[in-house]
Short mmCIF file of C-alpha atoms in Angstrom, two decimals:
data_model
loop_
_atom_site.label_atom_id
_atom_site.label_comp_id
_atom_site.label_asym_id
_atom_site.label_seq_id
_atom_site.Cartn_x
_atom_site.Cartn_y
_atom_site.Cartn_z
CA UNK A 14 0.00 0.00 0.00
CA UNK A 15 1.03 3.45 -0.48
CA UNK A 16 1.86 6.34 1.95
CA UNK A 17 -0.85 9.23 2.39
CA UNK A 18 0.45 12.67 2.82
CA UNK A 19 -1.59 15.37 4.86
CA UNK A 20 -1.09 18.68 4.49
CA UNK A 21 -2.13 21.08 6.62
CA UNK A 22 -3.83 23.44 4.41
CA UNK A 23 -3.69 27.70 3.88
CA UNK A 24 -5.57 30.10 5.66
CA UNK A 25 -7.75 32.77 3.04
CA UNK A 26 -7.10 36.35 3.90
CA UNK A 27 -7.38 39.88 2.60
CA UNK A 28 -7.48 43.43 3.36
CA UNK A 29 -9.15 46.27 1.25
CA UNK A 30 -8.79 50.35 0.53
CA UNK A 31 -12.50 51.66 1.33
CA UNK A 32 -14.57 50.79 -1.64
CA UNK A 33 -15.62 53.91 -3.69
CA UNK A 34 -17.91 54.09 -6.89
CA UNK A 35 -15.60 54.16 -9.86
CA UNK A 36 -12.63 53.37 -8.53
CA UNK A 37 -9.80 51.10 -8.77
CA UNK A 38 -9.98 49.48 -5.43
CA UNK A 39 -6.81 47.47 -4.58
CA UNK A 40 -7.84 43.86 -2.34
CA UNK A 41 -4.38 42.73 -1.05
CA UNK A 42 -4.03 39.16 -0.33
CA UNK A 43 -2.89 38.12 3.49
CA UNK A 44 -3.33 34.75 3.59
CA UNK A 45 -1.13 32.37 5.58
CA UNK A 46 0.18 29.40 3.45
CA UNK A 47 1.03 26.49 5.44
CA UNK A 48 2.96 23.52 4.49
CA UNK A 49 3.76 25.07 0.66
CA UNK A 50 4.00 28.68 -1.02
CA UNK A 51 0.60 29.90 -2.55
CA UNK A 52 0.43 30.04 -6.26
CA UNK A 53 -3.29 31.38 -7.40
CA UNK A 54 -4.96 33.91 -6.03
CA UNK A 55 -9.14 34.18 -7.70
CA UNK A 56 -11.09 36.83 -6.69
CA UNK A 57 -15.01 36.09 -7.34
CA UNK A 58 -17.19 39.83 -7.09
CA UNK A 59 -20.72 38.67 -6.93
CA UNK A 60 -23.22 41.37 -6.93
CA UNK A 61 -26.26 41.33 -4.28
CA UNK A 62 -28.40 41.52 -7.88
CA UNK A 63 -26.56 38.37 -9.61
CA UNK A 64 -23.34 40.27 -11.31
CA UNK A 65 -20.11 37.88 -11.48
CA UNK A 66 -16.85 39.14 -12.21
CA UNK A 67 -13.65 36.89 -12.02
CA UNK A 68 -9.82 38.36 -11.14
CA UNK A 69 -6.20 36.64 -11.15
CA UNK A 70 -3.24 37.16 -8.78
CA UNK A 71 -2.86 39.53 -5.81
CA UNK A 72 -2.78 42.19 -5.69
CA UNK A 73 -6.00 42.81 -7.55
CA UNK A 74 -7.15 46.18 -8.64
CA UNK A 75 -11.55 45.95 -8.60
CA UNK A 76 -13.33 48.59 -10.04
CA UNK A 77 -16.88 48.66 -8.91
CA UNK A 78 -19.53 50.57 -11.17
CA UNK A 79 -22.62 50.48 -8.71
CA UNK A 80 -23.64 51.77 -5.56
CA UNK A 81 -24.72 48.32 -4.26
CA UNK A 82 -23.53 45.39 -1.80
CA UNK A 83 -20.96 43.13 -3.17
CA UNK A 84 -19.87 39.41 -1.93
CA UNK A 85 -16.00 39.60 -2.58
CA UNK A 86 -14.14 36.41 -2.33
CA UNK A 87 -10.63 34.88 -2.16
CA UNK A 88 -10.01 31.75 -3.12
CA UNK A 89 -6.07 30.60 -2.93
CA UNK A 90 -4.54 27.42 -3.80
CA UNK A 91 -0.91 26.31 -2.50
CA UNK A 92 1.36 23.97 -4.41
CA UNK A 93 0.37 21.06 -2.66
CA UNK A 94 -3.39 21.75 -4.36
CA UNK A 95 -4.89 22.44 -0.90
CA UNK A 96 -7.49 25.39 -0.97
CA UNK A 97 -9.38 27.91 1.16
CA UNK A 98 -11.70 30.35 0.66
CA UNK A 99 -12.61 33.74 2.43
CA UNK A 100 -15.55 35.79 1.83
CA UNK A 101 -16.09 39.14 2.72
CA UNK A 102 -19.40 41.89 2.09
CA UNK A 103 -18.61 44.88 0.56
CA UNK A 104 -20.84 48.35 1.06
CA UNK A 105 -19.42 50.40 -2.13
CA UNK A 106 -20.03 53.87 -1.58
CA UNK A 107 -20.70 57.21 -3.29
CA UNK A 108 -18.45 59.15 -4.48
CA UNK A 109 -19.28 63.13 -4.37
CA UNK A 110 -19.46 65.10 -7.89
CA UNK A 111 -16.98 67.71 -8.04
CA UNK A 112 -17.72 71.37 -10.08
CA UNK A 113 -16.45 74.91 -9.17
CA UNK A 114 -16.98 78.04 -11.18
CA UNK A 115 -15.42 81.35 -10.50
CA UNK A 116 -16.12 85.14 -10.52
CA UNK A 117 -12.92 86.84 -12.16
CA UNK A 118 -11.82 90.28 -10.88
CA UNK A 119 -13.92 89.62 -7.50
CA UNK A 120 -14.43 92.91 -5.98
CA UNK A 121 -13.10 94.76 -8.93
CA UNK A 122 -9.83 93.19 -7.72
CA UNK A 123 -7.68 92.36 -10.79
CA UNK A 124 -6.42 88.75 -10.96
CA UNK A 125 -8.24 88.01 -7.88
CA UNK A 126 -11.01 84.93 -8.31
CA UNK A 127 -13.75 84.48 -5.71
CA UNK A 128 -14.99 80.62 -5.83
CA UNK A 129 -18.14 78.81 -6.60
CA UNK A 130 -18.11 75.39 -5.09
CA UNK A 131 -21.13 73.40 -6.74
CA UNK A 132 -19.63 70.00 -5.54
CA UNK A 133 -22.44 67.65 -4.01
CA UNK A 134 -22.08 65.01 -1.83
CA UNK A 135 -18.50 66.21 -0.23
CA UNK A 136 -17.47 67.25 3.65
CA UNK A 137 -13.52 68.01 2.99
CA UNK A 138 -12.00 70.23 0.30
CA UNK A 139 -8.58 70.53 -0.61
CA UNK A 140 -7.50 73.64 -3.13
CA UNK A 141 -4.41 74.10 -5.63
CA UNK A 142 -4.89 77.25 -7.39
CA UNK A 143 -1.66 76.47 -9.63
CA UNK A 144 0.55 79.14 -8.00
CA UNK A 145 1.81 77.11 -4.89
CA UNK A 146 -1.20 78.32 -2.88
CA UNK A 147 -3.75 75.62 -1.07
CA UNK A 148 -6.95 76.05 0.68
CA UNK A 149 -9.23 73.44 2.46
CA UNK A 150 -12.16 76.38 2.84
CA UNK A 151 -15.75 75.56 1.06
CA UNK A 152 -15.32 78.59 -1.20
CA UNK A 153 -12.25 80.34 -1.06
CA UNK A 154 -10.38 83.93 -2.90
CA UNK A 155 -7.30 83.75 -4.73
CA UNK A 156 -5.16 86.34 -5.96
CA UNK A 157 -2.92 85.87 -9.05
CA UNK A 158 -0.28 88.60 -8.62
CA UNK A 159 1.47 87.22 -12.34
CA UNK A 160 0.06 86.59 -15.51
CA UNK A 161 0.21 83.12 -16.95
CA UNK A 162 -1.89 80.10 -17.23
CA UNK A 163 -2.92 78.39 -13.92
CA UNK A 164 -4.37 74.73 -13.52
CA UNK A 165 -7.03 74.96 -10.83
CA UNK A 166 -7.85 71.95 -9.06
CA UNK A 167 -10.58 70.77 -6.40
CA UNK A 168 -10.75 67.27 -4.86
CA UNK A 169 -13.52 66.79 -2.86
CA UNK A 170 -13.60 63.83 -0.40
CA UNK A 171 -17.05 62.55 1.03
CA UNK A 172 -17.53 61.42 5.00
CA UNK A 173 -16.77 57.44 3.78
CA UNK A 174 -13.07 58.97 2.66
CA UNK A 175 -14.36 58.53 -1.79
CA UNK A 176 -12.93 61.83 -3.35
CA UNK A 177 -13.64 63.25 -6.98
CA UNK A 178 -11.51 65.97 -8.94
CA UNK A 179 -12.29 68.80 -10.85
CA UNK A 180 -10.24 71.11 -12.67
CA UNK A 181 -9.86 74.37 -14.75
CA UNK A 182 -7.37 76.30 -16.69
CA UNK A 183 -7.60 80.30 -15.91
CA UNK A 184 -5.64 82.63 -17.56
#
């Protein structure tokens, strides 16, 4: 008769960057292999309304496209062919919409632009008018004391940490 050889077998792990709409959410394998090195890493995304998606290796970048619950799971396989799985339920959560305007000249000021945050669904703010100046206020005033073309940009993050970026040129 022949010999039987028990393994003991991995334990399925993994951690995860807060799950915003739209974005590339990285799920980081830390899973504890046993008696041989993992080799596959297969991440199953099932959708609360019946959506499957499949992804390879670890880690994996998921990019969810719905403000819904999600069943994300790990399955790893060592060399020795032993398996586990982990499963884990995923809230993915809205990001806000970012838009500014501006009013040029703001108080007959010249070069100096008074801001219009239309962003929705934001709590934080975070400013770079272009010309090594910052702001975290709502709706803050810039003055541009040298002509030239500025990149405006607003990135507005939401209370579950999703952000969203807007920008304009202004000359």
């Amino acid at each position: 008769l022949g010999q039987v050889e028990i393994h003991n077998p991995p334990v399925a792990a993994f951690t995860n960057e807060t799950p915003c709409l739209n974005a590339g959410i990285v799920f980081t394998d830390q899973s504890i292999s046993s008696d041989t090195l993992l080799y596959d890493f297969v991440w199953k995304v099932e959708s609360l309304t019946g959506n499957e998606q499949t992804h390879h290796g670890s880690p994996a970048l998921i990019e969810f496209d719905q403000v819904i619950n999600y069943n994300v799971s790990l399955i790893i396989t060592d060399y020795f062919g032993c398996t586990d799985t982990v499963t884990s339920f995923i809230e993915v959560k809205p990001k806000p919409v970012c838009a500014f305007g501006y009013i040029e000249n703001a108080g007959n000021i010249r070069g100096k632009l008074q801001f219009e945050n239309q962003t929705t669904g934001a709590s934080g703010y975070v400013w770079d008018f272009g010309n090594s100046i910052t702001s975290t206020l709502p709706e803050p005033d810039v003055k541009y004391d040298k002509e030239g073309e500025y990149t405006i940009m607003l990135i507005a993050t939401s209370m579950d940490g999703c952000t969203d970026t807007a920008t304009k040129s202004y000359y």
